[in-house]
PDB file of C-alpha atoms in Angstrom:
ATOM      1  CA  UNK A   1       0.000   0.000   0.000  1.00  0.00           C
ATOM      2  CA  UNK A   2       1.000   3.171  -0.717  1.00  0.00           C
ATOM      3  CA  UNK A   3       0.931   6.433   1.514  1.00  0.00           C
ATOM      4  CA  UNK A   4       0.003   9.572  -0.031  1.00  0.00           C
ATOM      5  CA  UNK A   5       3.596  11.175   0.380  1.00  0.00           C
ATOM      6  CA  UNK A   6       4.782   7.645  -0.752  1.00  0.00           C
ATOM      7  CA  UNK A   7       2.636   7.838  -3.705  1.00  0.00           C
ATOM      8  CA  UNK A   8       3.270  11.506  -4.662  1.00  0.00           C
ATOM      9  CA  UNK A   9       6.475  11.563  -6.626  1.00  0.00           C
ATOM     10  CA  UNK A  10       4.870   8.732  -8.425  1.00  0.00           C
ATOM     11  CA  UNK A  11       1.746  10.796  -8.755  1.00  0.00           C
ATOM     12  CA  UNK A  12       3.480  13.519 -10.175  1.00  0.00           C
ATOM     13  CA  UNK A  13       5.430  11.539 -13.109  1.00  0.00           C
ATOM     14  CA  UNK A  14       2.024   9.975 -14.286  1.00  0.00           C
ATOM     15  CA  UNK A  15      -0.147  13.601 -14.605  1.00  0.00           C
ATOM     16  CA  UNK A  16       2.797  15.438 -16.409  1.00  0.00           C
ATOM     17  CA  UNK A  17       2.903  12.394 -18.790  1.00  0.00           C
ATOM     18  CA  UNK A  18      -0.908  12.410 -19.249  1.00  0.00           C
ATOM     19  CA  UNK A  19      -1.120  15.708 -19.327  1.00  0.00           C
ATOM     20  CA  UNK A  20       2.149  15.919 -22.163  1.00  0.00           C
ATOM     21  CA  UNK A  21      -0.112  12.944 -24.299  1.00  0.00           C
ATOM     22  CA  UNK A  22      -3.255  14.851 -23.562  1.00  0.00           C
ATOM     23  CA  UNK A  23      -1.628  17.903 -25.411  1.00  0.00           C
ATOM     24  CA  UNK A  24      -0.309  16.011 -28.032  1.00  0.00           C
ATOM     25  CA  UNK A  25      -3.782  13.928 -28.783  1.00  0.00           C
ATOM     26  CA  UNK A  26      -1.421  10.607 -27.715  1.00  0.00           C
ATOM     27  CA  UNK A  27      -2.893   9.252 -24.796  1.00  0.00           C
ATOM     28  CA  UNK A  28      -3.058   5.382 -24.564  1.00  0.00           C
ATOM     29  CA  UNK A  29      -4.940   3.797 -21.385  1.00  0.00           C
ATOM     30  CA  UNK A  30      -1.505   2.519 -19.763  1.00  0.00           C
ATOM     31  CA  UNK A  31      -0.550   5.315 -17.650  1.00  0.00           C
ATOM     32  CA  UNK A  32      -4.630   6.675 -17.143  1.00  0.00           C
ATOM     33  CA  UNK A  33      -4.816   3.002 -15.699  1.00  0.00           C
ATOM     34  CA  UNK A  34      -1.586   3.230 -13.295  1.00  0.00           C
ATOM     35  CA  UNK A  35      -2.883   6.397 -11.813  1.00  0.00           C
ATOM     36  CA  UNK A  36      -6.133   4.861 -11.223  1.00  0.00           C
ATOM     37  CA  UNK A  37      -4.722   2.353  -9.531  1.00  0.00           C
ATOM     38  CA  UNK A  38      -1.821   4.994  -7.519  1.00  0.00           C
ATOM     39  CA  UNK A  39      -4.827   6.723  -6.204  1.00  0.00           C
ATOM     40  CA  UNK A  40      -7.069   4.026  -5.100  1.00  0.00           C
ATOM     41  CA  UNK A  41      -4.696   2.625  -3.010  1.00  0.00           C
ATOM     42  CA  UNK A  42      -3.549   6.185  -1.487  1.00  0.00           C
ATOM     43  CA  UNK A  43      -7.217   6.408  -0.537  1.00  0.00           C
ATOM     44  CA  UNK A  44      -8.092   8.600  -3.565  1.00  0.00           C
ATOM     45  CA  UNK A  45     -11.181   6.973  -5.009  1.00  0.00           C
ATOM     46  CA  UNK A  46     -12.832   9.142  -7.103  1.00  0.00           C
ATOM     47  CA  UNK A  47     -15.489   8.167 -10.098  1.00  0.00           C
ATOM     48  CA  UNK A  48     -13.485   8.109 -12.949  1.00  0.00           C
ATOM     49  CA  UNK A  49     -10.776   5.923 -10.816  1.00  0.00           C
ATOM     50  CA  UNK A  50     -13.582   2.976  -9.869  1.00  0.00           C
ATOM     51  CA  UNK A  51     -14.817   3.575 -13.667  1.00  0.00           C
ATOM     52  CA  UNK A  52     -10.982   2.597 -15.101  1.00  0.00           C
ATOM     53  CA  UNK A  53     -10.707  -0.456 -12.499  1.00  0.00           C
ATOM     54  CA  UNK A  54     -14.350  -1.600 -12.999  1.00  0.00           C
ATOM     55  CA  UNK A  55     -13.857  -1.877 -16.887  1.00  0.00           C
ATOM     56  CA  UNK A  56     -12.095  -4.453 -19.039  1.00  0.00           C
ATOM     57  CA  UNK A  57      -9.074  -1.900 -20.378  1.00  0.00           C
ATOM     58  CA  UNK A  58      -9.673  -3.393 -23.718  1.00  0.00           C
ATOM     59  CA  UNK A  59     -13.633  -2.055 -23.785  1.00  0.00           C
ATOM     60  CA  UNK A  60     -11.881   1.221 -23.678  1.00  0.00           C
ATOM     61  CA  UNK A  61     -12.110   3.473 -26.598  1.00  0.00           C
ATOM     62  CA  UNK A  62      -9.980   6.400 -27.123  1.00  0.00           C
ATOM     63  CA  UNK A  63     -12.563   8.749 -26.099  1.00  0.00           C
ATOM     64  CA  UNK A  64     -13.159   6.822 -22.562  1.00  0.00           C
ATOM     65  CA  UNK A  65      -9.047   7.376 -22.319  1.00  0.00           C
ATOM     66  CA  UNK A  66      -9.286  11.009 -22.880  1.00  0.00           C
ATOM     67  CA  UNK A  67     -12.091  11.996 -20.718  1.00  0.00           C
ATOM     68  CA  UNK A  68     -10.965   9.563 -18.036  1.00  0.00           C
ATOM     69  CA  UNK A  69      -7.269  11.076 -18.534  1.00  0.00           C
ATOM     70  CA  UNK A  70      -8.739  14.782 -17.900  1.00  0.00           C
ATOM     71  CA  UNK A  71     -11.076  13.074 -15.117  1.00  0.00           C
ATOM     72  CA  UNK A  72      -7.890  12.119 -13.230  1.00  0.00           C
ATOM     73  CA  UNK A  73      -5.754  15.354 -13.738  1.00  0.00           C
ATOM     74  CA  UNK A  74      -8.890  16.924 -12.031  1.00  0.00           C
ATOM     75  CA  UNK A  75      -9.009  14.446  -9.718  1.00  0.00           C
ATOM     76  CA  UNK A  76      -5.153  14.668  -8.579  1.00  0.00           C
ATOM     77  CA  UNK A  77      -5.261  18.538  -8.483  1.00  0.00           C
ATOM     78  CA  UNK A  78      -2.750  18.735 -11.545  1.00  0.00           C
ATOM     79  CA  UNK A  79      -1.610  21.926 -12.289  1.00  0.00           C
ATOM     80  CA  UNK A  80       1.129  21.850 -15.377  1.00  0.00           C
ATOM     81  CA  UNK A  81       4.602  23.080 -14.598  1.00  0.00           C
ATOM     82  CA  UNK A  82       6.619  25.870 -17.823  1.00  0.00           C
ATOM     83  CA  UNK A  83       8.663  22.249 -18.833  1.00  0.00           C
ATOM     84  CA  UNK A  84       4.949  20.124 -19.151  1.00  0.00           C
ATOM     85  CA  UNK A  85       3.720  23.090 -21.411  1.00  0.00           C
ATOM     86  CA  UNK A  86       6.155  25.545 -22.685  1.00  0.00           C
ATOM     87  CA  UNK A  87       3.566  27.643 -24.433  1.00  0.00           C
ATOM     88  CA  UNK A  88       2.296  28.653 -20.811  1.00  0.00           C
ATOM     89  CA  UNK A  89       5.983  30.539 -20.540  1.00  0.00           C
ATOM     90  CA  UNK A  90       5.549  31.817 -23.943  1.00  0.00           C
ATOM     91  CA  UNK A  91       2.186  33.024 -23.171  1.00  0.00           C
ATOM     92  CA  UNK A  92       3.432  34.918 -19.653  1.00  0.00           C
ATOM     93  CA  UNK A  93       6.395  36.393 -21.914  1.00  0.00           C
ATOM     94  CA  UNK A  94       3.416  38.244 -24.386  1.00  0.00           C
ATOM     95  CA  UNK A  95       2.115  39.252 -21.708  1.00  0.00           C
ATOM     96  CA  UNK A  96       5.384  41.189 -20.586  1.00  0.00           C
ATOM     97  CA  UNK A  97       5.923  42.481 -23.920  1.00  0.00           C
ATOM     98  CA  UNK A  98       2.313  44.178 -23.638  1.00  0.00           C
ATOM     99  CA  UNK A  99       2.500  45.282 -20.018  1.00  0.00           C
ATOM    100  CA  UNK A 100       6.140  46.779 -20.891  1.00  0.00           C
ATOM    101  CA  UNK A 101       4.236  49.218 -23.017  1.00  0.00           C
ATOM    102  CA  UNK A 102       2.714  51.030 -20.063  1.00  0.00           C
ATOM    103  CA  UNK A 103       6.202  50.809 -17.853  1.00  0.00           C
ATOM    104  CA  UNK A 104       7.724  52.321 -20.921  1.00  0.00           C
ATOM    105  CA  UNK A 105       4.870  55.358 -21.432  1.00  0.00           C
ATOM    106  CA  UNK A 106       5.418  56.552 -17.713  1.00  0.00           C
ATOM    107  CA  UNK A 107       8.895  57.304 -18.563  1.00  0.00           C
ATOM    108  CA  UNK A 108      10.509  53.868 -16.823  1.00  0.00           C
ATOM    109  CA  UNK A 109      13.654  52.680 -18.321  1.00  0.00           C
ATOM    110  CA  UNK A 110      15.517  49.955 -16.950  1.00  0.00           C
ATOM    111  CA  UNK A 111      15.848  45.558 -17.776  1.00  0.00           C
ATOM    112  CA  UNK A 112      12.506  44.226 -17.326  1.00  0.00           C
ATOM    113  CA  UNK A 113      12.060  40.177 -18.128  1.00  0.00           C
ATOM    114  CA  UNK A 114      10.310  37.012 -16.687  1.00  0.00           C
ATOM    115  CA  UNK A 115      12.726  34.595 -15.080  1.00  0.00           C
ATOM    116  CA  UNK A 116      12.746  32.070 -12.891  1.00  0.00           C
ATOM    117  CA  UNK A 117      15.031  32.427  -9.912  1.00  0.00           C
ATOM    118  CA  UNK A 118      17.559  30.071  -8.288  1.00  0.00           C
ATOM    119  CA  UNK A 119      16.299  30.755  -4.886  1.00  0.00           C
ATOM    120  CA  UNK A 120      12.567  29.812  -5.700  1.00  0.00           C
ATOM    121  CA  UNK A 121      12.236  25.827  -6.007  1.00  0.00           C
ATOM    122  CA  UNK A 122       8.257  26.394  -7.247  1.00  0.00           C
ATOM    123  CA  UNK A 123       8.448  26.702 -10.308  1.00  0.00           C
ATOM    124  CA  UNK A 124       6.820  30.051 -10.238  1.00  0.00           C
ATOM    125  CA  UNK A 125       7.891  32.917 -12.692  1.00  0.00           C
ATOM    126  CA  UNK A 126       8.669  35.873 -11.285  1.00  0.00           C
ATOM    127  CA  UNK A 127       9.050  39.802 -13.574  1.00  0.00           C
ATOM    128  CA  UNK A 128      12.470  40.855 -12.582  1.00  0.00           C
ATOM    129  CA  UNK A 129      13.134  44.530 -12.844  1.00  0.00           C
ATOM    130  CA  UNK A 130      16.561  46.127 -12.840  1.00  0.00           C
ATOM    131  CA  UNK A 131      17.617  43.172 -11.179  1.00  0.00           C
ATOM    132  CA  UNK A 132      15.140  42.902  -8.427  1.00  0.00           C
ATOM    133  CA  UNK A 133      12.153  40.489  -8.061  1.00  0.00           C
ATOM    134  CA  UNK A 134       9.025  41.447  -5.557  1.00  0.00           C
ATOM    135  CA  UNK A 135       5.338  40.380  -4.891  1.00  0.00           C
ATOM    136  CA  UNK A 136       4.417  37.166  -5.868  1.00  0.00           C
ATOM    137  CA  UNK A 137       5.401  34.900  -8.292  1.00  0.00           C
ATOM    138  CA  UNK A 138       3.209  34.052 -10.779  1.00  0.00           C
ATOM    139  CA  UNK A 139       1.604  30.233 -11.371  1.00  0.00           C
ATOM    140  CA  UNK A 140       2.248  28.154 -15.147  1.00  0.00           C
ATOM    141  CA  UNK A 141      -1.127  27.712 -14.981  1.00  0.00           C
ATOM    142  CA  UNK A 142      -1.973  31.669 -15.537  1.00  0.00           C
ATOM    143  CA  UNK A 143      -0.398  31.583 -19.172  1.00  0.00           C
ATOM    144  CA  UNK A 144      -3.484  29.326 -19.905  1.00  0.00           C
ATOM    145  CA  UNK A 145      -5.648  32.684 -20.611  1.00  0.00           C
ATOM    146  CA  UNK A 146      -4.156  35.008 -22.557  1.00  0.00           C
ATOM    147  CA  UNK A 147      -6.039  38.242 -20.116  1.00  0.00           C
ATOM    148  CA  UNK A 148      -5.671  36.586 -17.263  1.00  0.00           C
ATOM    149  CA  UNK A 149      -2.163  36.578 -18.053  1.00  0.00           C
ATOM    150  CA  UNK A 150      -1.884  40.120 -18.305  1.00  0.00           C
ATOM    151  CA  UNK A 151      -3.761  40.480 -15.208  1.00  0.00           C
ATOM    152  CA  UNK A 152      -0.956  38.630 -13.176  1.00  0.00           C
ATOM    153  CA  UNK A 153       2.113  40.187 -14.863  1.00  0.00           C
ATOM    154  CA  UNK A 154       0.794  43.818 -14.696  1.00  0.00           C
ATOM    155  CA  UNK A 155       0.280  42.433 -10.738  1.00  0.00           C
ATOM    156  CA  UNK A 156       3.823  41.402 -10.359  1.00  0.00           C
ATOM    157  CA  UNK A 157       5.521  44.090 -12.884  1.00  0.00           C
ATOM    158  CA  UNK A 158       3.561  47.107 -10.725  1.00  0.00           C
ATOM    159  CA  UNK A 159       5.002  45.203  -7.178  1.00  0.00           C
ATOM    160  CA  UNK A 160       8.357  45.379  -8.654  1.00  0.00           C
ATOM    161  CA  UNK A 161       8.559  48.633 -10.477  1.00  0.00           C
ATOM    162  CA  UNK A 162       7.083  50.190  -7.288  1.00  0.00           C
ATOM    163  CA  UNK A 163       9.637  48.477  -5.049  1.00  0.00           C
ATOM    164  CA  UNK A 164      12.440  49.033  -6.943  1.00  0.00           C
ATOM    165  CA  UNK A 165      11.636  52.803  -7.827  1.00  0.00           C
ATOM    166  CA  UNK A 166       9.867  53.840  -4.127  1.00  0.00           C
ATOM    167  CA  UNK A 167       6.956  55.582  -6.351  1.00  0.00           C
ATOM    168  CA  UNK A 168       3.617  54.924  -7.323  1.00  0.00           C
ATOM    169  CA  UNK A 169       3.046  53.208 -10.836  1.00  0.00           C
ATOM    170  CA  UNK A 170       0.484  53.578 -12.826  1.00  0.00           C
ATOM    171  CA  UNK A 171      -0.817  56.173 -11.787  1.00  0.00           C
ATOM    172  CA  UNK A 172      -4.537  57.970 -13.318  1.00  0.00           C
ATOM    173  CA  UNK A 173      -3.739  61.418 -14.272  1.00  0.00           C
ATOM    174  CA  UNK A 174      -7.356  62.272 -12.923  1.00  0.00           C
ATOM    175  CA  UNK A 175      -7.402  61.320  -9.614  1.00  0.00           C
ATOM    176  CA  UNK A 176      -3.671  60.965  -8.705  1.00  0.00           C
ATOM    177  CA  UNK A 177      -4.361  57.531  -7.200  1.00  0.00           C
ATOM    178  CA  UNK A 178      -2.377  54.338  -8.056  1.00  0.00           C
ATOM    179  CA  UNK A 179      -4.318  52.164 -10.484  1.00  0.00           C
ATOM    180  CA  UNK A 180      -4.854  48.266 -10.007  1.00  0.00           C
ATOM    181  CA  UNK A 181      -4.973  45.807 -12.977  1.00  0.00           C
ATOM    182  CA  UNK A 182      -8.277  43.910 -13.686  1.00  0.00           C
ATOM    183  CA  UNK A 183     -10.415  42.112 -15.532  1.00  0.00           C
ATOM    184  CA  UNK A 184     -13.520  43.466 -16.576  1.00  0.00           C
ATOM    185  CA  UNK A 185     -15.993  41.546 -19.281  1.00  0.00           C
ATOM    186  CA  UNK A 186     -13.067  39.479 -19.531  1.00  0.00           C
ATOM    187  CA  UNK A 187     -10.536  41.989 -20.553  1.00  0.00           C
ATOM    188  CA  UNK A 188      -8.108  42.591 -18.697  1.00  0.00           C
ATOM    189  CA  UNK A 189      -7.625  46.583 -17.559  1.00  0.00           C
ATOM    190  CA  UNK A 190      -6.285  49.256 -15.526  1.00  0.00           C
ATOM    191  CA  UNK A 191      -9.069  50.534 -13.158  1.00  0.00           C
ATOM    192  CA  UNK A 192      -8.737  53.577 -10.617  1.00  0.00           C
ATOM    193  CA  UNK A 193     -11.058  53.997  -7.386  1.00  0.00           C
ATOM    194  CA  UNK A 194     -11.549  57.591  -7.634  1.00  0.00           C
ATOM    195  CA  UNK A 195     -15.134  58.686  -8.261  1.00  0.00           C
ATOM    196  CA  UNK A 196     -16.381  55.117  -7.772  1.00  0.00           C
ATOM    197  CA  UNK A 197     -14.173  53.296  -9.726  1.00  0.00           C
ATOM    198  CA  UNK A 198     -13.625  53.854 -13.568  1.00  0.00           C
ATOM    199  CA  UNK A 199     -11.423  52.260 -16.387  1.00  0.00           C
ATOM    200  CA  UNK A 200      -8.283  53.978 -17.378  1.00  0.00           C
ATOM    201  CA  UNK A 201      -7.322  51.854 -20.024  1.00  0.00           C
ATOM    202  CA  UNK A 202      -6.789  48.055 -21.355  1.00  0.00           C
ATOM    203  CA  UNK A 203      -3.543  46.734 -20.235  1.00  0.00           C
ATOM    204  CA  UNK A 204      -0.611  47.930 -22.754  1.00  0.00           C
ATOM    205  CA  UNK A 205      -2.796  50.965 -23.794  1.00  0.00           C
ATOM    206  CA  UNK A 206      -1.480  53.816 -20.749  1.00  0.00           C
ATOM    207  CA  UNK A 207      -1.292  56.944 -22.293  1.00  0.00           C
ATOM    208  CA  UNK A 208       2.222  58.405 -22.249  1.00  0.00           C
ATOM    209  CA  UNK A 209       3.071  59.934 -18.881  1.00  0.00           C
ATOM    210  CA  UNK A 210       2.669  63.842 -19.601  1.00  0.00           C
ATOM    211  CA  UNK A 211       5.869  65.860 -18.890  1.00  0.00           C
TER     212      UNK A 211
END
């Protein structure tokens, strides 16, 4: 029998390789089967798990494997890491590029990339500015939605570019209050609390800082 903490590492190798064949459209019933049986005996039993040990494998079809795959990623809290999906990285990095646009029309010059530091083992990506990282890192899993993804790098960009520079940034040019990035209807914006909240602008569309 395995314990869960036993069972983890285990756990682990099976839902990045699902996940990996999931992506690709290349997911036999082998390792959907293994996990089934991984988390049954950790004391994991979920539907899809009794479904995949009730069934003859062979009576599987490659639709059961795929829905019973995702079933189990659910099931086992999976959340892909940059090296299961490297478009999620790709996707965070767009999102820089577009946030740099505001840092860059309020007059802010200085190195500004995503990286992931030696000191944090979570596999988090962190916006590094002049050198310096601050706030929170930022999941794989954000790169998944394109606005979400801006969301959570203008989050961590404005944490370090306010750290690093001791000022306020963005700021509206109404209200002289520091803006906060959001989404609204799903896009993702710069909003200010002054008056009762208003939109300033989509993310990447700050109007130059006036001198």
């Amino acid at each position: 029998m395995h314990s869960h903490e036993q069972a983890q590492p285990v756990v682990d190798e099976l839902t990045g390789r699902i996940y990996v064949a999931l992506r690709d459209d290349d997911l036999d019933a082998e390792p959907v089967i293994a996990l089934a049986c991984l988390l049954e005996e950790a004391g994991m039993s979920t539907p899809a798990t009794r479904e995949l040990l009730e069934r003859v494998t062979a009576h599987l079809t490659a639709a059961d494997v795929t829905r019973l795959g995702r079933g189990l990623l659910r099931d086992a809290n999976f959340e892909p890491t940059f090296s299961h999906d490297p478009s999620l990285w790709a996707a965070l990095e767009q999102a820089l590029n577009v946030v740099e646009r505001d840092v860059r029309s309020a007059g802010i010059t200085g190195p500004l990339r995503l990286v992931i530091p030696d000191w944090d083992g979570s596999g988090h990506a962190w916006v590094e500015f002049r050198g310096g990282c601050q706030g929170n890192g930022i999941w794989p899993a954000e790169g998944s939605n394109a606005q979400g993804a801006l969301v959570s790098v203008a989050d961590a960009t404005q944490a370090v570019v306010m750290e690093m520079l001791w000022e306020v940034w963005p700021v509206c040019s109404s209200h002289d209050r520091g803006l906060r990035a959001e989404l609204e209807h799903e896009i993702a914006v710069w909003r200010c609390t002054g008056d009762g909240t208003h939109t300033v602008a989509r993310v990447g569309e700050l109007l130059p800082k006036r001198r």
